[in-house]
XYZ file of C-alpha atoms in Angstrom:
630
model
C 22.256 -76.068 -10.976
C 21.727 -73.322 -8.701
C 25.034 -71.152 -8.038
C 25.529 -68.412 -5.910
C 26.430 -65.315 -7.843
C 28.016 -63.822 -4.660
C 31.795 -63.312 -5.397
C 34.216 -64.920 -3.299
C 36.085 -62.476 -0.965
C 39.209 -62.931 1.074
C 40.169 -60.838 4.115
C 36.470 -59.408 3.950
C 36.853 -57.446 7.514
C 40.078 -55.270 6.227
C 37.963 -54.402 3.149
C 35.052 -53.213 5.455
C 37.544 -51.197 7.603
C 38.845 -49.460 4.465
C 35.601 -48.538 3.104
C 34.744 -47.169 6.438
C 37.734 -45.073 6.381
C 37.072 -43.683 3.023
C 33.457 -42.992 3.770
C 33.693 -40.989 6.934
C 36.919 -39.196 6.100
C 37.144 -35.769 7.417
C 38.142 -32.994 5.005
C 41.783 -31.432 5.797
C 42.338 -33.984 8.379
C 41.270 -31.686 11.202
C 40.071 -34.244 13.370
C 43.007 -36.867 13.275
C 43.092 -37.499 17.031
C 39.311 -38.601 17.055
C 40.020 -40.951 14.146
C 43.038 -42.443 16.048
C 40.904 -43.068 19.093
C 38.120 -44.959 17.268
C 40.550 -47.093 15.559
C 42.255 -48.156 18.912
C 38.658 -48.708 20.461
C 37.756 -50.945 17.412
C 41.177 -53.111 17.967
C 40.547 -53.338 21.463
C 37.061 -54.952 20.895
C 38.682 -57.373 18.439
C 41.422 -58.430 21.077
C 38.838 -58.563 23.859
C 36.460 -60.978 21.641
C 39.636 -63.120 20.790
C 41.017 -63.635 24.272
C 37.770 -64.307 26.006
C 38.277 -67.784 26.264
C 41.706 -67.661 27.123
C 41.818 -64.518 29.577
C 41.656 -65.168 33.220
C 40.608 -61.658 34.160
C 36.997 -60.935 34.550
C 35.422 -58.101 32.712
C 34.291 -55.991 35.883
C 38.004 -56.231 37.077
C 39.303 -55.108 33.774
C 36.853 -51.925 34.087
C 38.212 -51.062 37.444
C 41.861 -51.358 35.867
C 40.996 -49.196 33.064
C 39.388 -46.527 35.283
C 42.386 -46.227 37.434
C 44.501 -45.868 34.542
C 42.109 -43.093 32.926
C 43.636 -39.641 32.383
C 42.823 -36.984 34.944
C 40.505 -33.930 33.637
C 42.203 -30.482 33.414
C 41.256 -28.210 36.415
C 40.506 -24.503 35.740
C 43.318 -22.249 36.640
C 43.116 -19.393 38.636
C 43.834 -16.789 36.126
C 40.549 -17.498 34.043
C 37.836 -14.794 34.013
C 34.808 -16.396 35.453
C 32.524 -13.409 34.989
C 32.114 -11.071 31.898
C 33.038 -7.351 32.144
C 30.306 -5.106 33.502
C 28.558 -3.359 30.536
C 26.421 -0.031 31.555
C 22.891 -0.494 30.883
C 20.744 1.754 28.851
C 18.439 2.402 31.860
C 20.605 2.012 34.686
C 23.990 2.717 33.505
C 26.876 1.552 35.665
C 24.903 1.778 38.899
C 24.874 -1.948 40.560
C 21.401 -3.175 41.778
C 21.133 -3.049 45.597
C 20.952 -6.751 47.008
C 18.667 -7.388 49.765
C 20.078 -8.680 53.083
C 18.164 -11.931 52.913
C 19.934 -12.899 49.714
C 23.285 -12.272 51.129
C 22.475 -14.214 54.318
C 21.036 -17.056 52.257
C 24.136 -17.072 50.103
C 22.385 -16.748 46.820
C 24.872 -14.013 45.742
C 27.794 -15.398 43.731
C 31.165 -13.901 44.682
C 33.441 -13.378 41.719
C 36.794 -12.152 41.327
C 36.977 -9.067 39.533
C 39.226 -9.496 36.309
C 42.469 -7.214 36.732
C 42.851 -4.112 34.509
C 39.209 -4.323 32.912
C 38.668 -1.524 31.105
C 35.112 0.348 31.414
C 32.981 -0.131 28.117
C 31.317 2.872 26.889
C 27.606 3.189 26.701
C 25.657 2.664 23.429
C 23.615 6.222 24.061
C 25.716 8.391 26.116
C 29.256 6.910 25.941
C 31.699 7.167 28.792
C 30.000 10.648 29.908
C 27.104 10.673 32.274
C 24.076 12.662 31.093
C 23.971 16.322 32.389
C 20.607 18.255 32.832
C 20.196 21.634 31.434
C 19.214 24.416 33.602
C 15.671 24.498 32.372
C 15.205 20.945 33.064
C 16.890 21.295 36.833
C 14.412 24.328 37.254
C 11.503 22.381 35.967
C 12.501 19.431 38.420
C 12.983 21.610 41.398
C 9.502 23.386 40.665
C 7.984 19.844 40.916
C 9.669 18.208 43.875
C 6.428 17.665 45.759
C 5.160 15.848 42.948
C 8.281 13.807 41.932
C 11.214 12.857 43.955
C 14.487 12.279 42.027
C 17.691 10.912 43.471
C 20.628 12.828 42.529
C 22.980 9.884 42.881
C 23.801 7.601 39.905
C 22.730 7.973 36.409
C 19.377 9.675 35.472
C 17.671 8.192 32.526
C 16.257 10.537 29.868
C 13.801 8.292 28.806
C 12.265 7.863 32.274
C 12.391 11.650 32.912
C 10.601 12.339 29.633
C 7.806 9.996 30.541
C 7.571 11.773 33.833
C 7.278 15.135 32.529
C 4.524 14.002 29.995
C 2.666 12.630 33.115
C 2.970 15.861 34.957
C 1.998 18.004 31.778
C -1.150 15.675 31.272
C -2.116 16.122 34.997
C -2.024 19.854 34.702
C -4.045 19.677 31.349
C -6.543 17.770 33.228
C -6.550 19.988 36.121
C -6.894 23.220 33.866
C -9.916 21.487 31.938
C -11.520 20.571 35.244
C -11.057 24.615 36.367
C -12.389 25.638 32.989
C -15.531 23.487 33.293
C -16.043 25.013 36.788
C -15.994 28.427 35.553
C -18.173 27.693 32.669
C -20.629 26.391 34.956
C -20.453 29.279 37.593
C -21.241 31.556 34.336
C -24.178 29.663 33.233
C -25.573 29.817 36.836
C -25.116 33.352 37.181
C -26.649 33.985 33.744
C -29.616 31.800 35.036
C -29.959 33.847 38.277
C -29.292 37.325 36.449
C -30.655 36.863 32.939
C -30.722 40.752 32.242
C -27.207 41.112 33.520
C -28.149 44.018 35.820
C -25.121 43.386 38.131
C -22.833 43.850 35.168
C -24.444 47.092 34.153
C -23.969 48.582 37.462
C -20.439 47.859 37.539
C -20.169 49.383 34.137
C -21.872 52.323 34.950
C -19.451 52.993 38.427
C -16.421 52.493 35.907
C -17.739 55.043 33.703
C -18.194 57.552 36.651
C -14.743 56.944 37.702
C -13.340 57.210 34.427
C -15.064 60.756 33.993
C -13.863 62.175 37.297
C -10.364 61.200 36.543
C -10.393 63.107 32.970
C -12.196 66.186 34.729
C -9.485 66.156 37.525
C -6.733 65.976 34.517
C -8.329 68.974 32.986
C -8.558 70.923 35.946
C -4.697 70.206 36.748
C -3.933 71.346 33.206
C -5.972 74.777 33.466
C -4.337 75.374 37.045
C -0.767 74.793 35.790
C 0.631 77.976 34.148
C 3.894 76.890 33.008
C 3.734 75.908 29.081
C 4.499 72.219 28.336
C 6.983 71.417 25.845
C 5.790 70.142 22.551
C 5.943 66.199 22.749
C 6.730 64.438 19.431
C 3.659 62.488 17.979
C 3.293 58.835 18.871
C 4.361 57.007 16.143
C 2.980 53.412 16.011
C 5.037 51.031 13.993
C 3.209 48.897 11.812
C 4.122 45.724 13.702
C 6.718 44.408 16.050
C 9.591 42.550 15.154
C 9.097 39.561 17.523
C 5.513 39.351 16.178
C 4.562 36.254 14.488
C 3.480 36.394 10.692
C -0.258 35.771 11.665
C 0.009 38.647 14.256
C 1.651 40.899 11.547
C -0.886 40.191 8.994
C -3.695 40.894 11.571
C -2.177 44.190 12.351
C -1.934 45.337 8.789
C -5.665 44.156 8.137
C -6.658 46.273 11.120
C -5.220 49.349 9.567
C -6.918 48.687 6.548
C -10.301 48.097 8.178
C -9.918 51.437 10.083
C -10.058 53.341 6.721
C -13.201 54.392 5.516
C -14.613 52.214 2.772
C -15.453 53.784 -0.521
C -18.669 52.769 -2.364
C -18.863 51.791 -6.043
C -18.097 54.757 -8.391
C -20.054 53.404 -11.068
C -23.778 52.322 -11.128
C -25.530 50.546 -13.901
C -28.604 52.040 -15.786
C -31.954 50.989 -14.390
C -34.046 48.535 -16.492
C -36.906 51.079 -16.042
C -35.036 53.775 -18.206
C -35.710 51.379 -21.277
C -39.486 52.272 -21.030
C -42.498 49.909 -20.853
C -42.805 46.434 -21.899
C -46.455 46.348 -22.759
C -47.403 44.753 -26.095
C -50.522 43.781 -27.719
C -51.686 40.088 -28.208
C -50.497 38.347 -31.442
C -50.591 34.934 -30.308
C -53.588 33.691 -32.159
C -53.938 33.514 -35.904
C -56.761 34.584 -38.080
C -59.228 31.804 -38.506
C -60.017 32.709 -41.974
C -56.164 32.285 -43.122
C -56.339 28.759 -41.735
C -58.790 27.388 -44.155
C -57.154 29.165 -46.872
C -53.880 27.538 -46.328
C -55.301 24.007 -46.282
C -57.301 24.584 -49.291
C -54.352 25.727 -51.167
C -52.558 22.427 -50.454
C -55.547 20.441 -51.271
C -55.800 22.473 -54.697
C -52.542 20.882 -55.886
C -53.462 17.413 -54.662
C -51.409 17.356 -51.352
C -53.422 16.632 -48.166
C -52.244 18.797 -45.486
C -53.262 19.716 -41.807
C -52.146 22.701 -39.757
C -50.107 21.513 -36.653
C -49.272 24.719 -34.977
C -49.230 28.218 -35.412
C -46.479 30.643 -33.959
C -45.609 34.583 -34.389
C -43.343 37.111 -32.924
C -45.814 40.136 -33.832
C -44.203 40.850 -37.312
C -43.845 37.451 -38.917
C -46.178 34.396 -38.499
C -45.602 30.891 -39.228
C -47.985 27.939 -39.746
C -46.345 24.353 -39.099
C -48.117 22.248 -41.516
C -47.998 18.291 -41.265
C -48.118 16.482 -44.739
C -48.728 12.933 -45.763
C -46.302 10.317 -44.821
C -45.328 9.499 -48.400
C -44.779 13.020 -49.572
C -40.981 13.613 -50.055
C -40.113 17.034 -48.341
C -37.435 17.693 -51.169
C -40.196 18.347 -53.680
C -41.646 21.036 -51.784
C -39.804 23.848 -53.187
C -40.805 22.971 -56.633
C -44.363 23.490 -55.622
C -43.887 27.053 -54.696
C -44.997 28.164 -58.093
C -48.246 26.438 -57.880
C -49.007 27.678 -54.286
C -48.480 31.336 -54.877
C -51.495 31.920 -56.667
C -53.578 29.733 -54.095
C -52.072 31.186 -51.006
C -53.586 34.373 -49.472
C -50.057 35.874 -48.968
C -48.300 38.081 -51.306
C -44.639 37.207 -49.725
C -43.895 33.957 -47.950
C -41.185 31.537 -47.248
C -41.237 27.678 -47.038
C -39.033 25.888 -44.562
C -38.694 22.194 -45.470
C -38.509 20.762 -42.811
C -38.445 22.743 -39.390
C -35.524 21.616 -37.092
C -36.428 18.847 -34.949
C -39.541 17.702 -36.675
C -40.933 16.219 -40.024
C -43.440 19.106 -40.794
C -42.725 22.148 -43.178
C -43.129 25.863 -42.186
C -44.725 28.561 -44.089
C -43.626 32.048 -42.802
C -45.460 35.150 -44.038
C -45.705 38.756 -42.705
C -48.560 39.859 -40.778
C -50.847 42.469 -42.208
C -50.770 44.498 -38.975
C -47.147 44.198 -37.465
C -46.616 44.806 -33.915
C -43.229 46.367 -32.874
C -41.075 44.369 -30.581
C -40.061 46.635 -27.426
C -36.427 46.297 -26.412
C -37.226 46.556 -22.714
C -39.339 43.372 -23.146
C -36.594 41.618 -24.823
C -33.927 42.679 -22.148
C -36.111 42.020 -19.266
C -37.332 38.487 -20.468
C -33.799 37.343 -21.169
C -30.887 36.529 -18.874
C -29.471 39.926 -19.153
C -31.796 41.134 -16.541
C -29.499 39.307 -14.142
C -26.870 41.898 -14.891
C -24.176 39.165 -15.439
C -20.740 39.881 -16.449
C -20.702 37.576 -19.518
C -20.675 39.988 -22.331
C -24.023 39.047 -23.780
C -26.136 41.121 -26.146
C -29.608 40.956 -27.488
C -31.060 41.876 -31.104
C -34.660 40.820 -31.061
C -36.794 37.579 -31.334
C -37.102 34.878 -33.776
C -40.214 33.834 -35.545
C -41.111 31.261 -33.041
C -41.274 34.161 -30.201
C -37.886 33.314 -28.735
C -35.273 35.757 -27.662
C -32.023 35.983 -29.595
C -29.205 36.705 -27.555
C -25.425 35.784 -28.019
C -22.155 36.369 -26.455
C -19.601 38.756 -28.007
C -16.723 36.727 -27.291
C -18.109 33.712 -29.188
C -19.824 35.682 -31.863
C -16.082 37.225 -33.001
C -16.120 39.719 -35.685
C -19.729 40.527 -37.231
C -20.950 41.813 -40.517
C -24.148 43.601 -41.166
C -25.028 43.296 -44.774
C -27.967 44.855 -46.639
C -29.075 48.113 -48.408
C -31.126 49.005 -45.168
C -29.527 51.800 -43.454
C -32.132 52.596 -40.607
C -32.856 49.097 -39.394
C -29.016 48.007 -39.758
C -28.057 51.116 -37.355
C -30.727 50.069 -34.954
C -29.608 46.437 -34.740
C -26.293 47.912 -34.020
C -27.483 50.060 -31.252
C -29.305 47.065 -29.705
C -25.968 45.414 -29.483
C -24.047 48.218 -27.950
C -26.873 49.340 -25.589
C -27.243 45.724 -24.402
C -23.621 45.800 -23.516
C -23.157 48.989 -21.777
C -26.366 48.291 -19.615
C -24.519 45.313 -17.972
C -20.715 46.422 -18.041
C -19.013 49.466 -16.800
C -16.186 51.461 -18.834
C -13.340 49.324 -17.249
C -14.974 46.197 -18.895
C -16.259 47.403 -22.048
C -15.050 49.953 -24.382
C -16.424 51.021 -27.936
C -14.402 52.596 -31.074
C -16.716 54.127 -33.682
C -15.230 54.824 -37.227
C -17.803 56.733 -38.708
C -18.914 60.495 -39.210
C -22.739 59.914 -39.640
C -25.219 61.797 -37.410
C -26.536 58.765 -35.918
C -23.466 58.447 -33.938
C -23.484 61.728 -32.462
C -25.131 60.527 -29.293
C -22.425 58.534 -28.405
C -20.146 61.478 -28.045
C -19.006 62.036 -24.507
C -19.845 58.614 -23.350
C -17.257 56.860 -20.753
C -17.166 53.778 -22.700
C -15.632 55.116 -25.742
C -12.099 54.005 -26.558
C -11.593 57.441 -28.630
C -13.756 60.040 -30.017
C -15.724 58.989 -33.202
C -13.631 59.789 -36.523
C -14.589 59.374 -40.122
C -13.576 56.106 -41.785
C -11.324 57.883 -44.401
C -9.226 59.661 -41.581
C -5.754 57.948 -41.746
C -5.429 57.916 -37.898
C -8.939 56.518 -37.131
C -7.407 53.094 -36.216
C -3.999 53.878 -35.349
C -4.769 53.761 -31.761
C -6.585 50.600 -32.241
C -3.501 49.064 -33.942
C -0.946 50.161 -30.968
C -3.364 48.542 -28.453
C -3.573 45.397 -30.615
C 0.527 45.203 -30.774
C 0.512 46.001 -26.815
C -2.120 43.345 -26.083
C -0.263 40.562 -28.205
C 3.342 41.378 -26.346
C 1.438 41.387 -22.708
C -0.232 38.311 -23.280
C 2.808 36.428 -24.786
C 5.005 37.644 -21.781
C 2.182 36.164 -19.241
C 1.924 33.058 -21.243
C -1.918 33.315 -22.012
C -3.749 32.902 -25.062
C -6.970 34.787 -24.648
C -8.326 37.800 -22.680
C -10.073 35.878 -19.889
C -6.947 34.028 -18.888
C -4.902 37.300 -18.861
C -7.621 39.146 -16.605
C -7.563 36.173 -13.915
C -3.741 36.817 -13.465
C -3.431 40.291 -13.195
C -5.079 42.688 -10.555
C -8.290 44.504 -11.256
C -6.376 47.700 -12.286
C -4.324 45.894 -14.976
C -7.397 43.998 -16.404
C -7.978 44.582 -20.170
C -11.212 45.471 -21.463
C -13.363 44.167 -24.281
C -13.415 46.469 -27.322
C -16.028 46.560 -29.661
C -15.161 48.508 -33.069
C -17.948 49.779 -35.129
C -16.898 50.492 -38.871
C -19.528 52.369 -40.788
C -19.513 52.018 -43.742
C -17.238 49.246 -44.989
C -18.222 49.834 -48.832
C -17.011 53.442 -48.617
C -13.665 52.165 -47.330
C -13.311 49.697 -50.420
C -14.007 52.492 -52.670
C -11.712 54.985 -51.376
C -8.118 54.821 -50.697
C -7.160 54.511 -47.043
C -4.340 51.736 -46.763
C -3.688 52.174 -42.902
C -7.436 51.521 -41.901
C -7.342 48.521 -44.432
C -4.127 47.167 -42.859
C -5.514 47.569 -39.417
C -8.743 45.841 -40.142
C -6.968 42.908 -41.634
C -4.757 42.570 -38.403
C -7.733 42.616 -36.209
C -9.558 40.112 -38.229
C -6.542 37.484 -37.969
C -5.723 37.777 -34.278
C -8.305 40.339 -32.637
C -10.639 37.920 -31.234
C -8.514 36.212 -28.572
C -7.053 39.511 -27.570
C -10.649 40.936 -26.830
C -11.007 43.054 -29.900
C -14.138 42.587 -32.091
C -15.292 44.273 -35.487
C -18.912 45.145 -36.205
C -18.702 46.102 -39.517
C -21.612 47.432 -41.726
C -21.868 46.947 -45.345
C -24.933 48.815 -47.160
C -24.012 48.443 -50.910
C -24.552 45.120 -52.401
C -22.954 46.183 -55.575
C -19.620 46.482 -53.916
C -18.196 43.214 -53.403
C -16.217 41.692 -50.373
C -12.926 39.662 -50.575
C -13.725 35.921 -49.974
C -10.666 36.001 -47.454
C -12.393 38.719 -45.283
C -15.823 36.693 -45.353
C -14.033 33.683 -43.976
C -12.781 35.438 -41.206
C -16.328 36.987 -40.137
C -17.827 34.335 -38.020
C -21.183 36.170 -37.497
C -23.233 37.413 -40.242
C -26.420 39.382 -40.177
C -27.931 39.804 -43.643
C -31.037 41.890 -44.483
C -32.902 41.422 -47.696
C -30.670 40.792 -50.515
C -31.883 39.839 -54.095
C -28.803 37.842 -54.885
C -28.044 36.262 -51.434
C -24.496 37.147 -51.487
C -23.845 36.521 -47.721
C -26.352 34.117 -46.462
C -28.558 31.841 -48.582
C -32.497 32.511 -48.457
C -31.988 36.359 -47.749
C -33.883 36.944 -51.073
C -37.176 35.741 -49.390
C -37.121 38.243 -46.510
C -39.258 41.409 -46.489
C -38.154 44.868 -46.410
C -37.657 46.812 -43.315
C -37.128 44.895 -39.936
C -36.501 41.272 -41.160
C -32.943 39.913 -41.168
C -31.242 36.465 -41.350
C -28.393 35.652 -38.545
C -25.769 33.207 -39.013
C -23.720 32.155 -35.952
C -20.537 30.242 -35.806
C -22.373 27.416 -33.327
C -25.299 26.707 -36.156
C -25.467 25.458 -39.588
C -28.765 27.095 -40.370
C -29.660 30.745 -40.601
C -32.374 32.205 -37.797
C -34.871 34.674 -39.023
C -34.747 37.412 -36.496
C -37.016 40.637 -36.018
C -34.952 43.409 -34.208
C -36.368 45.105 -31.154
C -37.066 48.663 -31.203
C -35.832 51.231 -28.554
C -37.542 54.555 -28.564
C -35.603 57.733 -28.841
C -36.557 59.078 -25.413
C -35.535 55.753 -23.793
C -32.072 55.706 -25.611
C -31.492 59.456 -24.506
C -32.358 58.623 -20.766
C -29.682 55.824 -20.748
C -27.188 57.887 -22.489
C -27.525 60.854 -20.094
C -27.266 58.475 -17.156
C -24.036 57.232 -18.514
C -22.669 60.456 -19.194
C -23.323 61.913 -15.868
C -21.736 58.931 -14.420
C -18.609 59.306 -16.524
C -18.346 62.944 -15.611
């Protein structure tokens, strides 16, 4: 049986009314009057619906009755303000707009009562004060009255005035530009009409004649006047005026400097022609008879070989030999005993392998050596550019390449070997190549030796002090003081090396590079000179960044050198040494002009033959340097 699940409700209308009230309840009862009006309207509707059948009055009549009994609306009182107070405009201020007569006649203008006791509201820009123009602005406005007419009545807006001034200045600039263009066109036209400027020369000649006549008249007047004139004080021209701008002051100072006579350089470098001629005999081609003997020597011990290349520097020659691919290069040193009786050389040196290749090299002295001229080496290297890079040149390598290196990278050098003449010539090449490109303000020499070989250096402007014996207690005292002074100055300047310091100071305050030649180091070890030893140790530790470099010569292999000293000597030059104390492989060198050089930027030593500087060329260079220094 279907039953309705709708719950029976009594007085349903009352419940709906309660729900309506709860649903639309306004918070805080701020609108109770509206709720009461709605409630009364709802009750009236119910009464009307109930009384429709019993009422005898029609609805239209009821409406009219209700309208008659309707509450009257409130009228505006005469004390209410109909118009807001006048606020001054940012453009027009408190000035009212002028109303045309047509608007007044038509009645479009609304007449409102002014509110009593209304205070004036200050402007957002100028406040309650009107803007007052300065005297400069007034003078500017009076000067341009023809162009702009300004009313004196009312408030004057600064924005509009600035716009007007900009427009006037723009017009003036345009007019000036047009005038300059006209003048330019006139000058071009005159230059075209008179290309040789004949008219201008005539005018200049007339002005010169007038000036000469005026000067002659003045001289005549001074000659006629017999009264002696009082001595007038000399005109003192101040360096610059106080009112001048910084640019004008600087310009005035530079003008005084330019007026002074410029002095030329006080020091001139020696010419390359002083070094002598660079002509040499040909030594590039090898002896053909030796080629077959070298190949036959390798075939005799069962190793197939082929000559790949031949190079020479005039003193030492080198065959570059390519062996079989399956042959191990590490075994070639073992075969030297078997190659000695077969090779045609009495003394040779095997290089396995040559750097950059898989071939081996056999170096041997030429039967007729050709000396390497120093002028050829100097003019063929980068030293001929005369740069300030502190480079020196020693000679040539076996592959006919020039050996040059920077002194600041080389650091401290050791020349080792029982070869007095050739080691002294190598040191001469280093010093002379430096003096050829650097003046005494950049490069200095200190010689700690009493040998006759260094007597020629006396009187040179490059000397730090006069040469003294290595056994003199004060031989390096000045160097020790210079080392400490530079160390303190570099610390104050917050720099670590010589180049950084010279970049920060003036030219007069720059420090020079000092090369200290010590000859002989073995004599110093045998004798007792603790002051010199202490100074050498300090220079080895901290002299390289300060610009002080040691060139020490050691000619007695039987006198050993401390291992700590050897570690601080970055560049080593070794002549023939049977024990190979300094550089490994120096026992294979030949007696005389032949050396191995170990530089700090390479792992393998280079075989170098020193260039020879003739005694006449050396005297020519020294005499030039002494005359310049004197």
